[in-house]
């Protein structure tokens, strides 16, 4: 299998694969650490060298799993982590970043995101601190997660806010709200969009219509759901894989070409939004 994946270039100039790996729930004890590390390493070997994690995931346990997977292979991987809004102050961001660097066992986080926005989140202070960390080489670029259009407009209004590289949001076949406004808004400004939970936490795998659609084409429902996301330019999908075999299945989704009739059938099953839908989060 060709391990060179299609890439997109972020506003920061960094080139990343359009298919990465998520780590939500890794390190929570539901699977062996060895299996989770093996899954990540298999994905890396297949070209899925963007790995997304967060300080919130298992209170740092997920970052520790990623750190183990990175041993001896740090230069191959684009590492993404996230800071909680409760740590969005100047000192809070700096302390959280240091903890994440320690958990990951790295000297730099390639992309550091504000996990979501709360009412009292000091955006100007957070952005200024991100810029400090970038100047110090502790992060390569910064972005946000779970920001709707109004939040993005507020972000761009603060000094340095226009340096945002990515907005990571919930996006999958059953949750297409961003297509109405947020996705085109980001694309028009060259801001990368990262789709988390592209399988809707596994719920799409139990959707009867999607199962029938996939079987009729000798495909796997998960691969169809991923192929739908990957058919949209400028989007990075970050599915989680629970095993090395699952990582291989995710990688094979890149080979699926959905034709116009296929997309029309999926649209009929999962209609695109016709009006503004508040941004969903999981």
Coordinates of C-alpha atoms in Angstrom, one line a residue:
X1 CA 0.0 0.0 0.0
X2 CA 1.2 3.5 -0.9
X3 CA 1.9 5.3 2.4
X4 CA 2.0 8.7 0.9
X5 CA -1.3 10.4 1.7
X6 CA -2.8 13.5 0.1
X7 CA -2.0 16.5 2.2
X8 CA -3.3 20.0 2.8
X9 CA -1.2 23.1 3.8
X10 CA -2.2 25.0 6.8
X11 CA -2.0 28.8 7.1
X12 CA 1.1 28.2 9.2
X13 CA 2.7 26.6 6.1
X14 CA 2.8 23.2 7.6
X15 CA 1.7 20.3 5.4
X16 CA -0.4 17.6 7.0
X17 CA -2.1 14.4 5.7
X18 CA -5.9 14.7 5.3
X19 CA -6.4 11.5 7.3
X20 CA -5.0 11.3 10.8
X21 CA -5.6 9.5 14.0
X22 CA -7.8 10.4 17.0
X23 CA -7.2 9.2 20.5
X24 CA -10.3 10.0 22.5
X25 CA -10.7 7.4 25.3
X26 CA -7.2 6.0 24.8
X27 CA -5.6 5.4 28.1
X28 CA -8.9 5.1 29.9
X29 CA -8.4 1.4 30.7
X30 CA -11.0 0.0 28.3
X31 CA -8.2 -1.4 26.1
X32 CA -4.6 -2.4 26.7
X33 CA -2.0 0.3 26.4
X34 CA 0.0 -2.0 24.2
X35 CA -2.9 -2.5 21.8
X36 CA -3.5 1.3 21.6
X37 CA 0.2 2.0 21.0
X38 CA 0.3 -0.7 18.3
X39 CA -2.8 0.8 16.6
X40 CA -1.2 4.3 16.5
X41 CA 2.1 2.9 15.2
X42 CA 0.3 0.9 12.5
X43 CA -1.5 4.1 11.4
X44 CA 1.8 6.0 11.4
X45 CA 3.4 3.2 9.2
X46 CA 0.5 3.7 6.8
X47 CA 1.0 7.4 6.4
X48 CA -1.5 8.6 9.0
X49 CA 1.1 10.7 10.7
X50 CA -1.1 13.3 12.3
X51 CA -2.1 12.3 15.8
X52 CA -4.7 14.3 17.8
X53 CA -5.0 14.2 21.5
X54 CA -5.9 16.6 24.4
X55 CA -5.1 17.2 28.1
X56 CA -8.7 16.4 28.8
X57 CA -8.5 12.9 27.4
X58 CA -8.1 10.7 30.5
X59 CA -6.6 13.6 32.3
X60 CA -3.4 13.3 30.3
X61 CA -3.5 9.5 29.9
X62 CA -4.2 9.7 26.2
X63 CA -1.2 12.0 25.8
X64 CA 1.0 9.4 27.6
X65 CA -0.2 6.7 25.1
X66 CA 0.7 9.0 22.2
X67 CA 4.1 9.6 23.9
X68 CA 4.8 5.9 24.0
X69 CA 3.9 5.5 20.3
X70 CA 6.2 8.4 19.4
X71 CA 9.3 6.8 21.0
X72 CA 12.0 6.7 18.3
X73 CA 9.6 8.1 15.7
X74 CA 9.0 11.7 16.8
X75 CA 10.2 13.3 13.6
X76 CA 7.6 11.3 11.6
X77 CA 4.6 12.6 13.4
X78 CA 2.5 15.8 13.4
X79 CA 1.3 16.1 17.0
X80 CA -1.9 17.9 17.9
X81 CA -3.1 18.5 21.5
X82 CA -5.6 20.8 23.2
X83 CA -5.9 23.0 26.3
X84 CA -9.1 23.2 28.3
X85 CA -10.9 26.6 28.4
X86 CA -10.5 26.5 32.2
X87 CA -6.8 26.8 31.6
X88 CA -7.1 29.6 28.9
X89 CA -5.4 32.3 31.0
X90 CA -1.7 33.3 30.4
X91 CA -0.4 31.2 33.3
X92 CA -3.0 28.4 32.7
X93 CA -2.1 27.9 29.1
X94 CA 1.7 27.9 29.8
X95 CA 1.3 25.4 32.7
X96 CA -1.0 23.1 30.6
X97 CA 1.4 23.2 27.7
X98 CA 4.3 22.1 29.9
X99 CA 2.2 19.2 31.3
X100 CA 1.3 18.1 27.8
X101 CA 4.9 18.3 26.6
X102 CA 5.9 16.2 29.5
X103 CA 3.1 13.6 28.9
X104 CA 4.0 13.4 25.2
X105 CA 7.7 13.3 25.9
X106 CA 8.3 15.9 23.2
X107 CA 9.9 19.4 23.1
X108 CA 7.2 20.8 20.8
X109 CA 3.5 20.3 20.0
X110 CA 3.1 20.9 16.3
X111 CA -0.5 22.3 16.7
X112 CA -2.0 23.4 20.0
X113 CA -5.7 24.0 20.1
X114 CA -8.1 25.7 22.6
X115 CA -10.5 22.8 23.2
X116 CA -13.7 24.9 23.3
X117 CA -14.8 28.4 24.3
X118 CA -16.5 29.3 27.5
X119 CA -18.3 32.6 28.2
X120 CA -15.4 34.0 30.3
X121 CA -12.6 32.7 28.0
X122 CA -10.1 35.5 27.6
X123 CA -9.5 35.1 23.8
X124 CA -7.0 38.0 23.5
X125 CA -5.0 36.6 26.5
X126 CA -5.1 33.0 25.1
X127 CA -4.0 34.1 21.7
X128 CA -1.2 36.2 23.0
X129 CA 0.0 33.2 25.1
X130 CA -0.2 30.9 22.1
X131 CA 2.0 33.4 20.2
X132 CA 4.5 33.4 23.0
X133 CA 4.7 29.6 23.0
X134 CA 5.1 29.6 19.3
X135 CA 8.0 32.2 19.5
X136 CA 9.6 30.0 22.1
X137 CA 9.4 26.9 19.9
X138 CA 7.1 25.0 22.3
X139 CA 4.3 24.9 19.7
X140 CA 4.5 25.1 16.0
X141 CA 1.1 26.6 15.4
X142 CA -2.2 27.1 17.2
X143 CA -5.9 26.8 16.5
X144 CA -9.3 26.3 18.1
X145 CA -11.9 23.6 18.5
X146 CA -15.7 23.7 18.6
X147 CA -15.8 27.3 17.5
X148 CA -18.9 28.4 15.5
X149 CA -18.9 31.3 13.0
X150 CA -19.6 34.0 15.7
X151 CA -16.8 32.6 17.8
X152 CA -14.4 32.6 14.8
X153 CA -15.4 36.2 14.1
X154 CA -14.6 37.2 17.7
X155 CA -11.3 35.4 17.5
X156 CA -10.2 37.2 14.3
X157 CA -11.1 40.5 16.0
X158 CA -8.4 40.1 18.7
X159 CA -4.7 40.9 18.0
X160 CA -3.1 38.0 16.3
X161 CA -6.4 36.1 16.0
X162 CA -6.0 35.9 12.3
X163 CA -3.1 33.5 12.8
X164 CA -5.4 30.7 13.6
X165 CA -4.5 27.6 11.7
X166 CA -7.3 25.1 12.3
X167 CA -10.8 24.8 13.7
X168 CA -11.5 21.3 14.9
X169 CA -15.2 20.5 14.9
X170 CA -17.7 17.7 15.0
X171 CA -18.5 16.6 11.5
X172 CA -19.9 13.4 10.0
X173 CA -22.7 12.1 7.8
X174 CA -25.3 12.5 10.6
X175 CA -24.0 15.9 11.8
X176 CA -23.6 18.1 8.7
X177 CA -24.5 21.4 10.2
X178 CA -21.1 23.0 9.4
X179 CA -21.8 22.7 5.7
X180 CA -24.3 25.6 5.8
X181 CA -22.0 28.3 7.0
X182 CA -19.0 27.4 9.2
X183 CA -17.2 25.2 6.6
X184 CA -17.4 27.7 3.7
X185 CA -16.5 30.5 6.2
X186 CA -13.3 28.7 7.1
X187 CA -12.5 27.6 3.6
X188 CA -12.9 31.2 2.3
X189 CA -10.2 32.3 4.8
X190 CA -7.9 29.4 4.3
X191 CA -8.4 28.0 7.8
X192 CA -8.1 24.3 8.0
X193 CA -11.1 22.2 9.3
X194 CA -10.4 19.1 11.2
X195 CA -13.4 16.7 11.6
X196 CA -13.5 14.8 14.9
X197 CA -15.8 11.8 15.5
X198 CA -16.2 11.1 11.7
X199 CA -18.0 7.9 12.7
X200 CA -20.2 9.6 15.3
X201 CA -18.7 7.6 18.1
X202 CA -19.6 4.4 16.2
X203 CA -23.3 5.2 15.9
X204 CA -23.1 5.4 12.1
X205 CA -21.9 1.8 12.0
X206 CA -25.3 0.7 13.3
X207 CA -27.3 2.8 10.8
X208 CA -29.4 0.4 8.8
X209 CA -29.4 2.5 5.6
X210 CA -25.7 3.1 5.6
X211 CA -25.1 -0.6 6.2
X212 CA -27.3 -1.5 3.2
X213 CA -25.6 1.2 1.1
X214 CA -22.1 -0.1 1.9
X215 CA -23.0 -3.8 1.4
X216 CA -24.4 -3.1 -2.0
X217 CA -21.0 -1.7 -3.0
X218 CA -18.9 -4.3 -1.2
X219 CA -17.7 -1.7 1.2
X220 CA -17.5 -1.2 5.0
X221 CA -19.9 1.4 6.5
X222 CA -17.0 3.0 8.4
X223 CA -15.0 3.4 5.2
X224 CA -18.0 4.9 3.4
X225 CA -18.5 7.4 6.3
X226 CA -14.8 8.4 6.1
X227 CA -14.8 8.5 2.3
X228 CA -17.7 11.0 2.5
X229 CA -15.6 13.3 4.8
X230 CA -12.5 13.0 2.7
X231 CA -14.4 13.9 -0.5
X232 CA -14.6 17.4 0.8
X233 CA -11.5 19.5 0.1
X234 CA -9.6 21.2 2.9
X235 CA -10.9 18.8 5.6
X236 CA -8.8 16.6 7.8
X237 CA -10.5 13.5 9.3
X238 CA -9.2 12.1 12.6
X239 CA -10.9 8.7 13.3
X240 CA -9.9 6.7 16.3
X241 CA -8.8 3.1 15.7
X242 CA -8.9 0.5 18.5
X243 CA -6.6 -1.9 16.8
X244 CA -3.9 -2.2 14.1
X245 CA -6.5 -3.9 11.8
X246 CA -8.9 -1.0 12.4
X247 CA -6.2 1.5 11.5
X248 CA -5.6 -0.4 8.2
X249 CA -9.4 -0.3 7.5
X250 CA -9.4 3.5 8.1
X251 CA -6.5 4.0 5.7
X252 CA -8.2 2.0 3.0
X253 CA -11.1 4.5 3.0
X254 CA -8.8 6.8 1.0
X255 CA -9.1 4.5 -2.0
X256 CA -12.9 4.8 -2.1
X257 CA -14.2 7.1 -4.8
X258 CA -17.8 8.1 -4.2
X259 CA -19.6 9.0 -7.5
X260 CA -22.3 11.6 -7.9
X261 CA -25.0 8.9 -7.6
X262 CA -23.4 7.6 -4.4
X263 CA -23.3 11.1 -2.9
X264 CA -26.9 11.8 -3.9
X265 CA -28.0 8.6 -2.2
X266 CA -26.1 9.6 1.0
X267 CA -27.6 13.1 0.8
X268 CA -31.1 11.5 0.7
X269 CA -30.2 9.4 3.7
X270 CA -28.4 12.2 5.6
X271 CA -29.8 15.5 4.3
X272 CA -27.5 18.5 4.2
X273 CA -28.7 21.5 6.3
X274 CA -30.9 24.1 4.7
X275 CA -30.6 26.6 7.4
X276 CA -28.3 27.6 10.2
X277 CA -27.7 24.9 12.8
X278 CA -26.0 25.6 16.1
X279 CA -22.6 23.9 16.2
X280 CA -22.9 20.5 17.8
X281 CA -20.4 19.1 20.2
X282 CA -19.7 15.7 21.8

